[in-house]
Amino acid sequence: MRISRMDLDDVGASPQRIAEAVISQIPDLPIPIPVEEIACALGIVEIRIEPIKSFEGALITTGPEKAEGSILVNARSHPRRRRYTIGHELGHFLHPLHVPPAGGFHCTSDDMSRNNSAGVDTRIRQEIQANAFAAELMLPRSVFLRDLKRMRGLDLEHITELGNKYQVSKEAVARRYVHFQEEPSAIVFSHKGRVRYFCKHDDFPWLDVRSGAPVPAPSIAAASVGSATRATDWSEIDPSVWLSRPNQRGMCEQTLVQQAGYRMTLQALDDDSSEDEDEPALEESWTPKFRRK
Ligand SMILES: [Zn+2]
């Protein structure tokens, strides 16, 4: 595989544009994305997989100019997570403003899930950018959007299917899935009954949950739904269980039980049927006027 790093020089500092400049150089883009091959074509001379306790991945470079780099990946993690980690570290490697700290970038599993922050902390911002790059590279926008169009509607089973197709973790798929869906939704990630974090569509109301807090007891997410690897059916849920400012619309929820106590819970607002109901009434009120003419 041949990818010119010079072609990335003109695209600036947008993770999306850097990833697109990489992808555009790969003919007949294979899915799942061959991330190791891409990294090696761009100057990563070694990808080491070793058991690590304190972080998920690292990038060590030859110097601040990042001519060459070496990526360390946690052997304890699932192969799909490892692929994402390589994408994330490659993001640090290619981003023109990511100057390696002394000893290189060391990224934790929390860093790998950072997807939004109002903070101005440079390190956090760089982690979010590395994740944005990894998502754009591993779940290429054009192909991913076609998949969403084909699948129609919201369903956690889609996330399982997409994880299999792209060979990345369901969690990484879920963040992008929620972001690109037309219908506003949110996903809460939890572990052993406690909220880890959530991600949401820009138009979905803010969730009243904190990282580390118990999953709200009345939710489907908290209910015992066995150890099934299939998502539950959608169920109606009182919006006040999750939302800080519940609106008039109803809400429904679907949960997927994963391994080792992990769960993800998809939330959507009920169809706003009031608009549809209004239309016939409006037509009726107009009809007599037309008839009088
Ligand atoms: Zn990082």
Tab-separated table of C-alpha atoms and ligand atoms in Angstrom:
chain	number	residue	atom	x	y	z
A	1	MET	CA	0.000	0.000	0.000
A	2	ARG	CA	1.321	3.436	-0.938
A	3	ILE	CA	0.020	6.542	0.810
A	4	SER	CA	1.764	9.880	0.472
A	5	ARG	CA	2.069	11.788	3.720
A	6	MET	CA	2.838	14.915	1.721
A	7	ASP	CA	-0.733	14.837	0.425
A	8	LEU	CA	-1.862	15.415	3.996
A	9	ASP	CA	0.138	18.629	4.354
A	10	ASP	CA	-2.465	20.845	2.709
A	11	VAL	CA	-5.574	19.659	4.511
A	12	GLY	CA	-4.988	21.515	7.767
A	13	ALA	CA	-5.836	20.348	11.278
A	14	SER	CA	-9.313	18.889	10.833
A	15	PRO	CA	-9.298	15.200	11.875
A	16	GLN	CA	-12.058	14.539	9.360
A	17	ARG	CA	-10.100	16.069	6.474
A	18	ILE	CA	-6.869	14.309	7.445
A	19	ALA	CA	-8.687	10.949	7.514
A	20	GLU	CA	-10.397	11.676	4.201
A	21	ALA	CA	-7.043	12.579	2.641
A	22	VAL	CA	-5.709	9.180	3.747
A	23	ILE	CA	-8.778	7.257	2.554
A	24	SER	CA	-8.834	9.027	-0.810
A	25	GLN	CA	-5.422	7.514	-1.593
A	26	ILE	CA	-6.598	3.929	-1.102
A	27	PRO	CA	-8.133	2.457	-4.253
A	28	ASP	CA	-11.208	0.215	-3.821
A	29	LEU	CA	-11.340	0.975	-0.118
A	30	PRO	CA	-11.469	-2.387	1.667
A	31	ILE	CA	-13.884	-2.855	4.622
A	32	PRO	CA	-12.905	-3.619	7.337
A	33	ILE	CA	-10.288	-0.898	6.992
A	34	PRO	CA	-6.736	-2.358	6.974
A	35	VAL	CA	-5.581	0.003	9.718
A	36	GLU	CA	-2.223	-1.672	10.414
A	37	GLU	CA	-1.266	-1.559	6.759
A	38	ILE	CA	-2.320	2.087	6.521
A	39	ALA	CA	-0.310	3.001	9.636
A	40	CYS	CA	2.792	1.293	8.241
A	41	ALA	CA	2.386	3.066	4.891
A	42	LEU	CA	2.356	6.412	6.730
A	43	GLY	CA	5.527	6.013	8.785
A	44	ILE	CA	4.642	3.748	11.705
A	45	VAL	CA	7.607	1.386	11.764
A	46	GLU	CA	6.380	-0.909	14.513
A	47	ILE	CA	3.086	-1.932	16.122
A	48	ARG	CA	3.750	-3.811	19.354
A	49	ILE	CA	1.011	-5.693	21.183
A	50	GLU	CA	1.822	-6.171	24.850
A	51	PRO	CA	-0.179	-6.623	28.034
A	52	ILE	CA	-0.508	-3.177	29.634
A	53	LYS	CA	-2.268	-2.254	32.873
A	54	SER	CA	-2.316	1.508	33.053
A	55	PHE	CA	-3.206	2.598	29.533
A	56	GLU	CA	-4.725	1.357	26.288
A	57	GLY	CA	-2.280	2.560	23.664
A	58	ALA	CA	0.820	4.673	23.171
A	59	LEU	CA	2.643	6.465	20.402
A	60	ILE	CA	6.385	6.991	20.592
A	61	THR	CA	7.957	9.097	17.861
A	62	THR	CA	11.455	9.890	16.646
A	63	GLY	CA	10.997	13.505	17.703
A	64	PRO	CA	8.581	16.420	17.584
A	65	GLU	CA	8.625	16.337	13.773
A	66	LYS	CA	7.165	12.795	13.970
A	67	ALA	CA	9.029	11.418	10.942
A	68	GLU	CA	8.576	7.886	12.222
A	69	GLY	CA	6.586	6.372	15.032
A	70	SER	CA	5.985	3.245	17.000
A	71	ILE	CA	2.584	2.224	18.384
A	72	LEU	CA	2.053	0.149	21.502
A	73	VAL	CA	-1.319	-1.584	21.880
A	74	ASN	CA	-2.823	-3.317	24.909
A	75	ALA	CA	-2.859	-7.102	24.364
A	76	ARG	CA	-5.507	-7.471	27.101
A	77	SER	CA	-8.094	-5.711	24.960
A	78	HIS	CA	-10.376	-7.258	22.369
A	79	PRO	CA	-8.878	-7.296	18.838
A	80	ARG	CA	-11.543	-4.824	17.689
A	81	ARG	CA	-10.562	-2.383	20.400
A	82	ARG	CA	-6.936	-2.829	19.422
A	83	ARG	CA	-7.740	-1.851	15.850
A	84	TYR	CA	-9.422	1.324	17.084
A	85	THR	CA	-6.435	2.053	19.335
A	86	ILE	CA	-4.123	1.910	16.312
A	87	GLY	CA	-6.455	4.348	14.520
A	88	HIS	CA	-6.422	6.646	17.561
A	89	GLU	CA	-2.612	6.663	17.875
A	90	LEU	CA	-2.298	7.212	14.127
A	91	GLY	CA	-4.504	10.275	14.659
A	92	HIS	CA	-1.947	11.697	17.122
A	93	PHE	CA	0.829	10.814	14.688
A	94	LEU	CA	-0.699	12.593	11.684
A	95	HIS	CA	-2.291	15.607	13.364
A	96	PRO	CA	-0.006	18.584	12.685
A	97	LEU	CA	-0.678	20.219	16.079
A	98	HIS	CA	-0.183	17.129	18.263
A	99	VAL	CA	3.310	17.652	19.602
A	100	PRO	CA	4.385	14.509	21.456
A	101	PRO	CA	4.895	15.009	25.197
A	102	ALA	CA	8.120	13.687	26.728
A	103	GLY	CA	7.960	9.893	26.489
A	104	GLY	CA	5.214	10.001	23.858
A	105	PHE	CA	1.418	9.875	23.958
A	106	HIS	CA	-0.015	7.467	26.507
A	107	CYS	CA	-3.766	7.062	26.121
A	108	THR	CA	-6.135	5.388	28.586
A	109	SER	CA	-9.408	3.643	27.792
A	110	ASP	CA	-11.186	6.795	29.053
A	111	ASP	CA	-9.220	8.817	26.505
A	112	MET	CA	-10.391	6.422	23.777
A	113	SER	CA	-14.037	7.210	24.535
A	114	ARG	CA	-13.793	10.982	24.881
A	115	ASN	CA	-16.146	12.454	22.327
A	116	ASN	CA	-17.225	15.832	23.582
A	117	SER	CA	-16.020	18.324	26.075
A	118	ALA	CA	-16.517	21.981	26.654
A	119	GLY	CA	-13.117	22.088	28.352
A	120	VAL	CA	-10.154	23.852	26.881
A	121	ASP	CA	-7.518	21.480	28.225
A	122	THR	CA	-5.129	20.817	25.358
A	123	ARG	CA	-4.530	17.173	26.206
A	124	ILE	CA	-8.259	16.367	26.380
A	125	ARG	CA	-8.879	18.232	23.153
A	126	GLN	CA	-6.165	16.193	21.458
A	127	GLU	CA	-7.724	12.944	22.693
A	128	ILE	CA	-11.088	14.000	21.243
A	129	GLN	CA	-9.370	14.838	17.945
A	130	ALA	CA	-7.565	11.474	17.864
A	131	ASN	CA	-10.943	9.756	18.400
A	132	ALA	CA	-12.528	11.833	15.668
A	133	PHE	CA	-9.746	10.753	13.313
A	134	ALA	CA	-10.077	7.075	14.302
A	135	ALA	CA	-13.846	7.170	13.723
A	136	GLU	CA	-13.465	8.833	10.315
A	137	LEU	CA	-10.810	6.316	9.289
A	138	MET	CA	-12.327	3.109	10.658
A	139	LEU	CA	-15.970	3.972	9.866
A	140	PRO	CA	-15.556	5.996	6.673
A	141	ARG	CA	-18.305	8.564	6.405
A	142	SER	CA	-19.479	7.803	2.849
A	143	VAL	CA	-19.790	4.037	3.389
A	144	PHE	CA	-21.171	4.378	6.922
A	145	LEU	CA	-23.905	6.812	5.866
A	146	ARG	CA	-24.989	4.418	3.108
A	147	ASP	CA	-25.286	1.684	5.738
A	148	LEU	CA	-27.473	3.861	7.957
A	149	LYS	CA	-29.722	4.693	5.020
A	150	ARG	CA	-30.107	1.013	4.176
A	151	MET	CA	-30.833	0.013	7.779
A	152	ARG	CA	-33.507	2.647	8.495
A	153	GLY	CA	-34.670	3.502	11.986
A	154	LEU	CA	-32.972	3.062	15.329
A	155	ASP	CA	-32.013	-0.348	16.673
A	156	LEU	CA	-29.111	-1.617	18.761
A	157	GLU	CA	-28.990	-4.671	16.495
A	158	HIS	CA	-27.712	-2.325	13.764
A	159	ILE	CA	-24.762	-1.464	15.987
A	160	THR	CA	-23.926	-5.135	16.417
A	161	GLU	CA	-24.119	-5.645	12.658
A	162	LEU	CA	-21.952	-2.598	11.923
A	163	GLY	CA	-19.385	-3.671	14.525
A	164	ASN	CA	-19.068	-6.991	12.696
A	165	LYS	CA	-18.774	-5.337	9.313
A	166	TYR	CA	-16.164	-2.724	10.268
A	167	GLN	CA	-14.428	-4.830	12.929
A	168	VAL	CA	-14.488	-2.126	15.568
A	169	SER	CA	-16.076	-2.244	19.022
A	170	LYS	CA	-19.824	-1.709	19.346
A	171	GLU	CA	-19.036	1.270	21.533
A	172	ALA	CA	-17.092	3.068	18.809
A	173	VAL	CA	-19.833	2.281	16.297
A	174	ALA	CA	-22.519	3.467	18.728
A	175	ARG	CA	-20.991	6.934	19.125
A	176	ARG	CA	-20.955	7.461	15.367
A	177	TYR	CA	-24.353	5.820	14.904
A	178	VAL	CA	-26.058	8.272	17.248
A	179	HIS	CA	-24.250	11.233	15.737
A	180	PHE	CA	-25.310	10.522	12.151
A	181	GLN	CA	-28.864	9.274	12.617
A	182	GLU	CA	-31.541	11.606	11.375
A	183	GLU	CA	-33.732	10.817	14.364
A	184	PRO	CA	-32.296	12.291	17.572
A	185	SER	CA	-31.251	9.618	20.052
A	186	ALA	CA	-28.793	8.994	22.876
A	187	ILE	CA	-26.826	6.029	24.160
A	188	VAL	CA	-25.868	5.486	27.793
A	189	PHE	CA	-22.878	3.205	28.383
A	190	SER	CA	-22.896	1.510	31.757
A	191	HIS	CA	-20.865	-1.048	33.672
A	192	LYS	CA	-22.182	-3.166	36.528
A	193	GLY	CA	-25.129	-0.849	37.139
A	194	ARG	CA	-23.156	2.409	37.004
A	195	VAL	CA	-23.126	4.980	34.261
A	196	ARG	CA	-19.812	5.263	32.420
A	197	TYR	CA	-20.780	8.047	30.033
A	198	PHE	CA	-23.317	8.882	27.372
A	199	CYS	CA	-23.287	10.273	23.878
A	200	LYS	CA	-26.182	11.968	22.173
A	201	HIS	CA	-27.394	13.478	18.936
A	202	ASP	CA	-27.131	17.279	18.893
A	203	ASP	CA	-30.931	17.587	18.940
A	204	PHE	CA	-31.560	15.098	21.757
A	205	PRO	CA	-32.328	16.643	25.169
A	206	TRP	CA	-29.592	16.672	27.807
A	207	LEU	CA	-29.470	13.555	30.000
A	208	ASP	CA	-29.586	13.917	33.758
A	209	VAL	CA	-26.885	11.318	34.455
A	210	ARG	CA	-23.403	11.554	35.859
A	211	SER	CA	-20.431	9.330	35.245
A	212	GLY	CA	-20.149	6.837	38.136
A	213	ALA	CA	-23.745	7.306	39.307
A	214	PRO	CA	-26.095	4.309	39.497
A	215	VAL	CA	-28.180	3.671	36.390
A	216	PRO	CA	-31.683	5.031	37.266
A	217	ALA	CA	-33.641	2.186	38.860
A	218	PRO	CA	-36.883	2.545	36.852
A	219	SER	CA	-35.031	2.289	33.523
A	220	ILE	CA	-34.858	-0.751	31.253
A	221	ALA	CA	-31.077	-0.277	31.420
A	222	ALA	CA	-31.171	-1.113	35.129
A	223	ALA	CA	-33.646	-3.986	34.805
A	224	SER	CA	-32.395	-7.513	34.878
A	225	VAL	CA	-32.553	-8.548	31.253
A	226	GLY	CA	-30.411	-11.648	31.537
A	227	SER	CA	-27.182	-12.235	29.734
A	228	ALA	CA	-28.678	-12.279	26.275
A	229	THR	CA	-26.532	-10.968	23.488
A	230	ARG	CA	-29.578	-9.689	21.642
A	231	ALA	CA	-31.050	-6.271	22.299
A	232	THR	CA	-34.289	-6.018	24.252
A	233	ASP	CA	-37.450	-4.825	22.524
A	234	TRP	CA	-38.179	-1.110	22.692
A	235	SER	CA	-40.121	-0.139	25.819
A	236	GLU	CA	-41.869	3.040	26.835
A	237	ILE	CA	-40.138	4.855	29.671
A	238	ASP	CA	-41.068	7.925	31.693
A	239	PRO	CA	-38.827	10.700	30.253
A	240	SER	CA	-38.172	12.050	33.767
A	241	VAL	CA	-36.130	8.903	34.476
A	242	TRP	CA	-33.393	10.138	32.142
A	243	LEU	CA	-33.949	13.762	31.192
A	244	SER	CA	-33.157	16.806	33.279
A	245	ARG	CA	-35.929	18.721	31.543
A	246	PRO	CA	-38.497	16.187	30.354
A	247	ASN	CA	-40.583	17.511	27.489
A	248	GLN	CA	-44.079	16.658	26.400
A	249	ARG	CA	-43.062	13.806	24.163
A	250	GLY	CA	-42.833	10.247	25.403
A	251	MET	CA	-39.604	8.327	25.358
A	252	CYS	CA	-38.586	4.747	24.694
A	253	GLU	CA	-35.556	2.716	25.517
A	254	GLN	CA	-33.749	-0.400	24.309
A	255	THR	CA	-30.866	-2.156	26.070
A	256	LEU	CA	-28.123	-4.497	24.933
A	257	VAL	CA	-26.458	-6.629	27.598
A	258	GLN	CA	-22.811	-7.201	26.752
A	259	GLN	CA	-20.065	-9.218	28.372
A	260	ALA	CA	-18.548	-8.607	31.814
A	261	GLY	CA	-21.341	-6.362	33.094
A	262	TYR	CA	-21.259	-3.844	30.261
A	263	ARG	CA	-24.493	-2.536	28.790
A	264	MET	CA	-25.508	0.039	26.268
A	265	THR	CA	-28.924	1.658	26.261
A	266	LEU	CA	-30.407	3.431	23.275
A	267	GLN	CA	-33.019	6.114	23.872
A	268	ALA	CA	-35.354	7.781	21.436
A	269	LEU	CA	-38.231	10.212	21.672
A	270	ASP	CA	-41.644	8.976	20.676
A	271	ASP	CA	-42.906	10.046	17.282
A	272	ASP	CA	-44.383	13.484	17.522
A	273	SER	CA	-47.763	12.447	16.216
A	274	SER	CA	-49.524	15.679	17.174
A	275	GLU	CA	-48.452	17.312	13.880
A	276	ASP	CA	-49.975	14.515	11.843
A	277	GLU	CA	-53.180	14.712	13.835
A	278	ASP	CA	-53.391	18.439	13.252
A	279	GLU	CA	-53.297	18.183	9.476
A	280	PRO	CA	-56.696	16.551	8.823
A	281	ALA	CA	-58.339	19.008	11.218
A	282	LEU	CA	-56.801	21.900	9.316
A	283	GLU	CA	-58.033	20.526	5.998
A	284	GLU	CA	-61.542	20.196	7.398
A	285	SER	CA	-61.574	23.780	8.554
A	286	TRP	CA	-60.508	24.945	5.113
A	287	THR	CA	-62.938	22.835	3.144
A	288	PRO	CA	-66.080	24.837	3.902
A	289	LYS	CA	-64.389	28.073	2.780
A	290	PHE	CA	-63.436	26.487	-0.549
A	291	ARG	CA	-66.971	25.222	-1.002
A	292	ARG	CA	-68.437	28.667	-0.515
A	293	LYS	CA	-66.522	30.001	-3.505
B	1	ZN	ZN	-4.652	9.525	22.700
